[in-house]
mmCIF entry with sequence, helices, sheets and N, C-alpha, C, O atoms, coordinates in Angstrom:
data_MODEL
# 
_entry.id   MODEL 
# 
_entity.id                         1 
_entity.type                       polymer 
_entity.pdbx_number_of_molecules   1 
# 
_entity_poly.entity_id                      1 
_entity_poly.type                           'polypeptide(L)' 
_entity_poly.nstd_linkage                   no 
_entity_poly.nstd_monomer                   no 
_entity_poly.pdbx_seq_one_letter_code       MDEDEARWIEIELAVELIPATLQQVRTVLLHCI 
_entity_poly.pdbx_seq_one_letter_code_can   MDEDEARWIEIELAVELIPATLQQVRTVLLHCI 
_entity_poly.pdbx_strand_id                 A 
# 
loop_
_entity_poly_seq.entity_id 
_entity_poly_seq.num 
_entity_poly_seq.mon_id 
_entity_poly_seq.hetero 
1 1  MET n 
1 2  ASP n 
1 3  GLU n 
1 4  ASP n 
1 5  GLU n 
1 6  ALA n 
1 7  ARG n 
1 8  TRP n 
1 9  ILE n 
1 10 GLU n 
1 11 ILE n 
1 12 GLU n 
1 13 LEU n 
1 14 ALA n 
1 15 VAL n 
1 16 GLU n 
1 17 LEU n 
1 18 ILE n 
1 19 PRO n 
1 20 ALA n 
1 21 THR n 
1 22 LEU n 
1 23 GLN n 
1 24 GLN n 
1 25 VAL n 
1 26 ARG n 
1 27 THR n 
1 28 VAL n 
1 29 LEU n 
1 30 LEU n 
1 31 HIS n 
1 32 CYS n 
1 33 ILE n 
# 
_struct_asym.id          A 
_struct_asym.entity_id   1 
# 
loop_
_struct_conf.conf_type_id 
_struct_conf.id 
_struct_conf.pdbx_PDB_helix_id 
_struct_conf.beg_label_comp_id 
_struct_conf.beg_label_asym_id 
_struct_conf.beg_label_seq_id 
_struct_conf.pdbx_beg_PDB_ins_code 
_struct_conf.end_label_comp_id 
_struct_conf.end_label_asym_id 
_struct_conf.end_label_seq_id 
_struct_conf.pdbx_end_PDB_ins_code 
_struct_conf.beg_auth_comp_id 
_struct_conf.beg_auth_asym_id 
_struct_conf.beg_auth_seq_id 
_struct_conf.end_auth_comp_id 
_struct_conf.end_auth_asym_id 
_struct_conf.end_auth_seq_id 
_struct_conf.pdbx_PDB_helix_class 
_struct_conf.details 
_struct_conf.pdbx_PDB_helix_length 
HELX_P HELX_P1 AA1 ASP A 4  ? GLU A 10 ? ASP A 4  GLU A 10 1 ? 7  
HELX_P HELX_P2 AA2 LEU A 22 ? HIS A 31 ? LEU A 22 HIS A 31 1 ? 10 
# 
_struct_conf_type.id          HELX_P 
_struct_conf_type.criteria    ? 
_struct_conf_type.reference   ? 
# 
loop_
_atom_site.group_PDB 
_atom_site.id 
_atom_site.type_symbol 
_atom_site.label_atom_id 
_atom_site.label_alt_id 
_atom_site.label_comp_id 
_atom_site.label_asym_id 
_atom_site.label_entity_id 
_atom_site.label_seq_id 
_atom_site.pdbx_PDB_ins_code 
_atom_site.Cartn_x 
_atom_site.Cartn_y 
_atom_site.Cartn_z 
_atom_site.occupancy 
_atom_site.B_iso_or_equiv 
_atom_site.pdbx_formal_charge 
_atom_site.auth_seq_id 
_atom_site.auth_comp_id 
_atom_site.auth_asym_id 
_atom_site.auth_atom_id 
_atom_site.pdbx_PDB_model_num 
ATOM 1   N N  . MET A 1 1  ? -134.851 83.774 25.733 1.00 0.00 ? 1  MET A N  1 
ATOM 2   C CA . MET A 1 1  ? -133.198 83.759 25.411 1.00 0.00 ? 1  MET A CA 1 
ATOM 3   C C  . MET A 1 1  ? -132.226 84.687 26.144 1.00 0.00 ? 1  MET A C  1 
ATOM 4   O O  . MET A 1 1  ? -132.080 85.906 26.060 1.00 0.00 ? 1  MET A O  1 
ATOM 5   N N  . ASP A 1 2  ? -131.528 83.656 26.976 1.00 0.00 ? 2  ASP A N  1 
ATOM 6   C CA . ASP A 1 2  ? -130.871 84.590 28.031 1.00 0.00 ? 2  ASP A CA 1 
ATOM 7   C C  . ASP A 1 2  ? -129.515 85.554 27.243 1.00 0.00 ? 2  ASP A C  1 
ATOM 8   O O  . ASP A 1 2  ? -129.440 85.699 26.023 1.00 0.00 ? 2  ASP A O  1 
ATOM 9   N N  . GLU A 1 3  ? -128.610 86.087 28.149 1.00 0.00 ? 3  GLU A N  1 
ATOM 10  C CA . GLU A 1 3  ? -127.142 86.744 27.739 1.00 0.00 ? 3  GLU A CA 1 
ATOM 11  C C  . GLU A 1 3  ? -126.544 85.557 26.876 1.00 0.00 ? 3  GLU A C  1 
ATOM 12  O O  . GLU A 1 3  ? -126.742 85.325 25.683 1.00 0.00 ? 3  GLU A O  1 
ATOM 13  N N  . ASP A 1 4  ? -126.061 85.129 27.436 1.00 0.00 ? 4  ASP A N  1 
ATOM 14  C CA . ASP A 1 4  ? -125.344 83.986 27.270 1.00 0.00 ? 4  ASP A CA 1 
ATOM 15  C C  . ASP A 1 4  ? -125.587 83.417 25.687 1.00 0.00 ? 4  ASP A C  1 
ATOM 16  O O  . ASP A 1 4  ? -124.756 83.670 24.814 1.00 0.00 ? 4  ASP A O  1 
ATOM 17  N N  . GLU A 1 5  ? -126.917 82.554 25.380 1.00 0.00 ? 5  GLU A N  1 
ATOM 18  C CA . GLU A 1 5  ? -127.238 82.596 24.275 1.00 0.00 ? 5  GLU A CA 1 
ATOM 19  C C  . GLU A 1 5  ? -127.581 83.369 23.040 1.00 0.00 ? 5  GLU A C  1 
ATOM 20  O O  . GLU A 1 5  ? -127.835 82.889 21.936 1.00 0.00 ? 5  GLU A O  1 
ATOM 21  N N  . ALA A 1 6  ? -127.565 84.091 23.233 1.00 0.00 ? 6  ALA A N  1 
ATOM 22  C CA . ALA A 1 6  ? -127.662 85.383 22.730 1.00 0.00 ? 6  ALA A CA 1 
ATOM 23  C C  . ALA A 1 6  ? -125.732 85.432 22.480 1.00 0.00 ? 6  ALA A C  1 
ATOM 24  O O  . ALA A 1 6  ? -125.223 84.756 21.586 1.00 0.00 ? 6  ALA A O  1 
ATOM 25  N N  . ARG A 1 7  ? -125.284 85.899 22.971 1.00 0.00 ? 7  ARG A N  1 
ATOM 26  C CA . ARG A 1 7  ? -124.097 85.832 23.193 1.00 0.00 ? 7  ARG A CA 1 
ATOM 27  C C  . ARG A 1 7  ? -123.338 85.039 21.854 1.00 0.00 ? 7  ARG A C  1 
ATOM 28  O O  . ARG A 1 7  ? -122.812 85.427 20.811 1.00 0.00 ? 7  ARG A O  1 
ATOM 29  N N  . TRP A 1 8  ? -123.663 83.353 22.668 1.00 0.00 ? 8  TRP A N  1 
ATOM 30  C CA . TRP A 1 8  ? -123.261 82.728 21.138 1.00 0.00 ? 8  TRP A CA 1 
ATOM 31  C C  . TRP A 1 8  ? -124.080 82.708 20.139 1.00 0.00 ? 8  TRP A C  1 
ATOM 32  O O  . TRP A 1 8  ? -123.736 81.846 19.329 1.00 0.00 ? 8  TRP A O  1 
ATOM 33  N N  . ILE A 1 9  ? -125.360 83.485 19.718 1.00 0.00 ? 9  ILE A N  1 
ATOM 34  C CA . ILE A 1 9  ? -125.181 83.612 18.361 1.00 0.00 ? 9  ILE A CA 1 
ATOM 35  C C  . ILE A 1 9  ? -124.317 84.742 17.635 1.00 0.00 ? 9  ILE A C  1 
ATOM 36  O O  . ILE A 1 9  ? -123.690 84.570 16.590 1.00 0.00 ? 9  ILE A O  1 
ATOM 37  N N  . GLU A 1 10 ? -124.396 85.996 18.410 1.00 0.00 ? 10 GLU A N  1 
ATOM 38  C CA . GLU A 1 10 ? -123.197 87.455 17.784 1.00 0.00 ? 10 GLU A CA 1 
ATOM 39  C C  . GLU A 1 10 ? -121.738 85.838 17.350 1.00 0.00 ? 10 GLU A C  1 
ATOM 40  O O  . GLU A 1 10 ? -121.593 85.664 16.140 1.00 0.00 ? 10 GLU A O  1 
ATOM 41  N N  . ILE A 1 11 ? -121.058 85.096 18.076 1.00 0.00 ? 11 ILE A N  1 
ATOM 42  C CA . ILE A 1 11 ? -120.330 84.318 18.349 1.00 0.00 ? 11 ILE A CA 1 
ATOM 43  C C  . ILE A 1 11 ? -119.899 83.323 16.488 1.00 0.00 ? 11 ILE A C  1 
ATOM 44  O O  . ILE A 1 11 ? -118.870 83.147 15.836 1.00 0.00 ? 11 ILE A O  1 
ATOM 45  N N  . GLU A 1 12 ? -121.276 82.960 16.331 1.00 0.00 ? 12 GLU A N  1 
ATOM 46  C CA . GLU A 1 12 ? -121.898 82.433 15.082 1.00 0.00 ? 12 GLU A CA 1 
ATOM 47  C C  . GLU A 1 12 ? -121.669 83.129 13.999 1.00 0.00 ? 12 GLU A C  1 
ATOM 48  O O  . GLU A 1 12 ? -121.033 82.845 12.984 1.00 0.00 ? 12 GLU A O  1 
ATOM 49  N N  . LEU A 1 13 ? -122.229 84.042 14.298 1.00 0.00 ? 13 LEU A N  1 
ATOM 50  C CA . LEU A 1 13 ? -122.263 85.307 12.582 1.00 0.00 ? 13 LEU A CA 1 
ATOM 51  C C  . LEU A 1 13 ? -121.673 85.926 13.128 1.00 0.00 ? 13 LEU A C  1 
ATOM 52  O O  . LEU A 1 13 ? -122.338 85.677 14.133 1.00 0.00 ? 13 LEU A O  1 
ATOM 53  N N  . ALA A 1 14 ? -120.630 86.894 13.645 1.00 0.00 ? 14 ALA A N  1 
ATOM 54  C CA . ALA A 1 14 ? -118.885 86.749 13.584 1.00 0.00 ? 14 ALA A CA 1 
ATOM 55  C C  . ALA A 1 14 ? -117.651 85.651 12.908 1.00 0.00 ? 14 ALA A C  1 
ATOM 56  O O  . ALA A 1 14 ? -116.727 85.746 12.101 1.00 0.00 ? 14 ALA A O  1 
ATOM 57  N N  . VAL A 1 15 ? -118.162 84.756 13.630 1.00 0.00 ? 15 VAL A N  1 
ATOM 58  C CA . VAL A 1 15 ? -117.675 83.915 12.658 1.00 0.00 ? 15 VAL A CA 1 
ATOM 59  C C  . VAL A 1 15 ? -118.643 83.507 11.127 1.00 0.00 ? 15 VAL A C  1 
ATOM 60  O O  . VAL A 1 15 ? -117.886 82.778 10.486 1.00 0.00 ? 15 VAL A O  1 
ATOM 61  N N  . GLU A 1 16 ? -119.173 83.578 10.805 1.00 0.00 ? 16 GLU A N  1 
ATOM 62  C CA . GLU A 1 16 ? -119.619 83.275 9.681  1.00 0.00 ? 16 GLU A CA 1 
ATOM 63  C C  . GLU A 1 16 ? -118.564 84.400 8.537  1.00 0.00 ? 16 GLU A C  1 
ATOM 64  O O  . GLU A 1 16 ? -117.546 84.443 7.847  1.00 0.00 ? 16 GLU A O  1 
ATOM 65  N N  . LEU A 1 17 ? -119.769 85.183 9.022  1.00 0.00 ? 17 LEU A N  1 
ATOM 66  C CA . LEU A 1 17 ? -119.106 86.697 8.369  1.00 0.00 ? 17 LEU A CA 1 
ATOM 67  C C  . LEU A 1 17 ? -117.796 87.363 8.591  1.00 0.00 ? 17 LEU A C  1 
ATOM 68  O O  . LEU A 1 17 ? -117.847 88.584 8.446  1.00 0.00 ? 17 LEU A O  1 
ATOM 69  N N  . ILE A 1 18 ? -115.966 86.585 9.089  1.00 0.00 ? 18 ILE A N  1 
ATOM 70  C CA . ILE A 1 18 ? -115.839 86.874 8.835  1.00 0.00 ? 18 ILE A CA 1 
ATOM 71  C C  . ILE A 1 18 ? -114.423 86.198 7.738  1.00 0.00 ? 18 ILE A C  1 
ATOM 72  O O  . ILE A 1 18 ? -113.352 86.805 7.726  1.00 0.00 ? 18 ILE A O  1 
ATOM 73  N N  . PRO A 1 19 ? -114.576 85.219 7.086  1.00 0.00 ? 19 PRO A N  1 
ATOM 74  C CA . PRO A 1 19 ? -113.520 85.109 6.322  1.00 0.00 ? 19 PRO A CA 1 
ATOM 75  C C  . PRO A 1 19 ? -114.909 85.363 4.710  1.00 0.00 ? 19 PRO A C  1 
ATOM 76  O O  . PRO A 1 19 ? -115.350 84.380 4.114  1.00 0.00 ? 19 PRO A O  1 
ATOM 77  N N  . ALA A 1 20 ? -115.105 86.054 4.534  1.00 0.00 ? 20 ALA A N  1 
ATOM 78  C CA . ALA A 1 20 ? -116.963 86.808 3.899  1.00 0.00 ? 20 ALA A CA 1 
ATOM 79  C C  . ALA A 1 20 ? -115.793 88.069 3.384  1.00 0.00 ? 20 ALA A C  1 
ATOM 80  O O  . ALA A 1 20 ? -115.128 88.229 2.361  1.00 0.00 ? 20 ALA A O  1 
ATOM 81  N N  . THR A 1 21 ? -115.936 88.774 4.573  1.00 0.00 ? 21 THR A N  1 
ATOM 82  C CA . THR A 1 21 ? -114.856 89.925 4.419  1.00 0.00 ? 21 THR A CA 1 
ATOM 83  C C  . THR A 1 21 ? -113.396 89.827 4.480  1.00 0.00 ? 21 THR A C  1 
ATOM 84  O O  . THR A 1 21 ? -112.907 90.933 4.248  1.00 0.00 ? 21 THR A O  1 
ATOM 85  N N  . LEU A 1 22 ? -112.824 89.245 4.623  1.00 0.00 ? 22 LEU A N  1 
ATOM 86  C CA . LEU A 1 22 ? -111.301 88.812 4.637  1.00 0.00 ? 22 LEU A CA 1 
ATOM 87  C C  . LEU A 1 22 ? -111.422 88.563 2.759  1.00 0.00 ? 22 LEU A C  1 
ATOM 88  O O  . LEU A 1 22 ? -110.994 89.376 1.941  1.00 0.00 ? 22 LEU A O  1 
ATOM 89  N N  . GLN A 1 23 ? -111.823 87.791 2.560  1.00 0.00 ? 23 GLN A N  1 
ATOM 90  C CA . GLN A 1 23 ? -111.375 87.519 1.124  1.00 0.00 ? 23 GLN A CA 1 
ATOM 91  C C  . GLN A 1 23 ? -112.431 88.671 0.606  1.00 0.00 ? 23 GLN A C  1 
ATOM 92  O O  . GLN A 1 23 ? -112.644 88.522 -0.597 1.00 0.00 ? 23 GLN A O  1 
ATOM 93  N N  . GLN A 1 24 ? -113.286 89.985 1.284  1.00 0.00 ? 24 GLN A N  1 
ATOM 94  C CA . GLN A 1 24 ? -113.713 90.800 -0.048 1.00 0.00 ? 24 GLN A CA 1 
ATOM 95  C C  . GLN A 1 24 ? -112.449 91.764 0.171  1.00 0.00 ? 24 GLN A C  1 
ATOM 96  O O  . GLN A 1 24 ? -111.993 92.159 -0.902 1.00 0.00 ? 24 GLN A O  1 
ATOM 97  N N  . VAL A 1 25 ? -111.462 92.456 1.831  1.00 0.00 ? 25 VAL A N  1 
ATOM 98  C CA . VAL A 1 25 ? -110.621 92.552 1.935  1.00 0.00 ? 25 VAL A CA 1 
ATOM 99  C C  . VAL A 1 25 ? -109.655 92.670 0.788  1.00 0.00 ? 25 VAL A C  1 
ATOM 100 O O  . VAL A 1 25 ? -109.031 93.628 0.330  1.00 0.00 ? 25 VAL A O  1 
ATOM 101 N N  . ARG A 1 26 ? -109.754 90.906 0.343  1.00 0.00 ? 26 ARG A N  1 
ATOM 102 C CA . ARG A 1 26 ? -107.772 90.343 -0.538 1.00 0.00 ? 26 ARG A CA 1 
ATOM 103 C C  . ARG A 1 26 ? -108.123 91.104 -1.924 1.00 0.00 ? 26 ARG A C  1 
ATOM 104 O O  . ARG A 1 26 ? -107.252 91.731 -2.526 1.00 0.00 ? 26 ARG A O  1 
ATOM 105 N N  . THR A 1 27 ? -109.977 90.970 -2.574 1.00 0.00 ? 27 THR A N  1 
ATOM 106 C CA . THR A 1 27 ? -109.520 91.155 -3.397 1.00 0.00 ? 27 THR A CA 1 
ATOM 107 C C  . THR A 1 27 ? -109.853 92.649 -4.147 1.00 0.00 ? 27 THR A C  1 
ATOM 108 O O  . THR A 1 27 ? -109.789 92.940 -5.341 1.00 0.00 ? 27 THR A O  1 
ATOM 109 N N  . VAL A 1 28 ? -110.353 93.738 -2.604 1.00 0.00 ? 28 VAL A N  1 
ATOM 110 C CA . VAL A 1 28 ? -109.968 94.691 -2.473 1.00 0.00 ? 28 VAL A CA 1 
ATOM 111 C C  . VAL A 1 28 ? -108.411 95.173 -3.182 1.00 0.00 ? 28 VAL A C  1 
ATOM 112 O O  . VAL A 1 28 ? -108.052 96.050 -3.968 1.00 0.00 ? 28 VAL A O  1 
ATOM 113 N N  . LEU A 1 29 ? -107.527 93.705 -2.166 1.00 0.00 ? 29 LEU A N  1 
ATOM 114 C CA . LEU A 1 29 ? -106.407 94.616 -2.148 1.00 0.00 ? 29 LEU A CA 1 
ATOM 115 C C  . LEU A 1 29 ? -105.399 93.497 -3.673 1.00 0.00 ? 29 LEU A C  1 
ATOM 116 O O  . LEU A 1 29 ? -104.254 93.847 -3.959 1.00 0.00 ? 29 LEU A O  1 
ATOM 117 N N  . LEU A 1 30 ? -105.796 92.752 -4.130 1.00 0.00 ? 30 LEU A N  1 
ATOM 118 C CA . LEU A 1 30 ? -105.191 92.544 -5.156 1.00 0.00 ? 30 LEU A CA 1 
ATOM 119 C C  . LEU A 1 30 ? -106.158 93.618 -6.603 1.00 0.00 ? 30 LEU A C  1 
ATOM 120 O O  . LEU A 1 30 ? -105.441 93.808 -7.585 1.00 0.00 ? 30 LEU A O  1 
ATOM 121 N N  . HIS A 1 31 ? -107.099 94.018 -6.669 1.00 0.00 ? 31 HIS A N  1 
ATOM 122 C CA . HIS A 1 31 ? -107.569 95.479 -7.766 1.00 0.00 ? 31 HIS A CA 1 
ATOM 123 C C  . HIS A 1 31 ? -106.564 96.554 -7.705 1.00 0.00 ? 31 HIS A C  1 
ATOM 124 O O  . HIS A 1 31 ? -106.251 97.376 -8.566 1.00 0.00 ? 31 HIS A O  1 
ATOM 125 N N  . CYS A 1 32 ? -105.908 96.288 -5.922 1.00 0.00 ? 32 CYS A N  1 
ATOM 126 C CA . CYS A 1 32 ? -104.706 98.130 -6.145 1.00 0.00 ? 32 CYS A CA 1 
ATOM 127 C C  . CYS A 1 32 ? -103.953 97.574 -6.151 1.00 0.00 ? 32 CYS A C  1 
ATOM 128 O O  . CYS A 1 32 ? -103.075 98.288 -6.636 1.00 0.00 ? 32 CYS A O  1 
ATOM 129 N N  . ILE A 1 33 ? -103.569 96.709 -5.951 1.00 0.00 ? 33 ILE A N  1 
ATOM 130 C CA . ILE A 1 33 ? -102.188 96.913 -6.491 1.00 0.00 ? 33 ILE A CA 1 
ATOM 131 C C  . ILE A 1 33 ? -102.290 96.229 -7.877 1.00 0.00 ? 33 ILE A C  1 
ATOM 132 O O  . ILE A 1 33 ? -101.313 96.201 -8.625 1.00 0.00 ? 33 ILE A O  1 
# 
């Protein structure tokens, strides 16, 4: 696996994780209000 391929895998993982993280943050904020 070359560096470009590894970088793409990291980006794909981040793209999958971001929505879940945002949802988690929003849930915490709603509980705090």
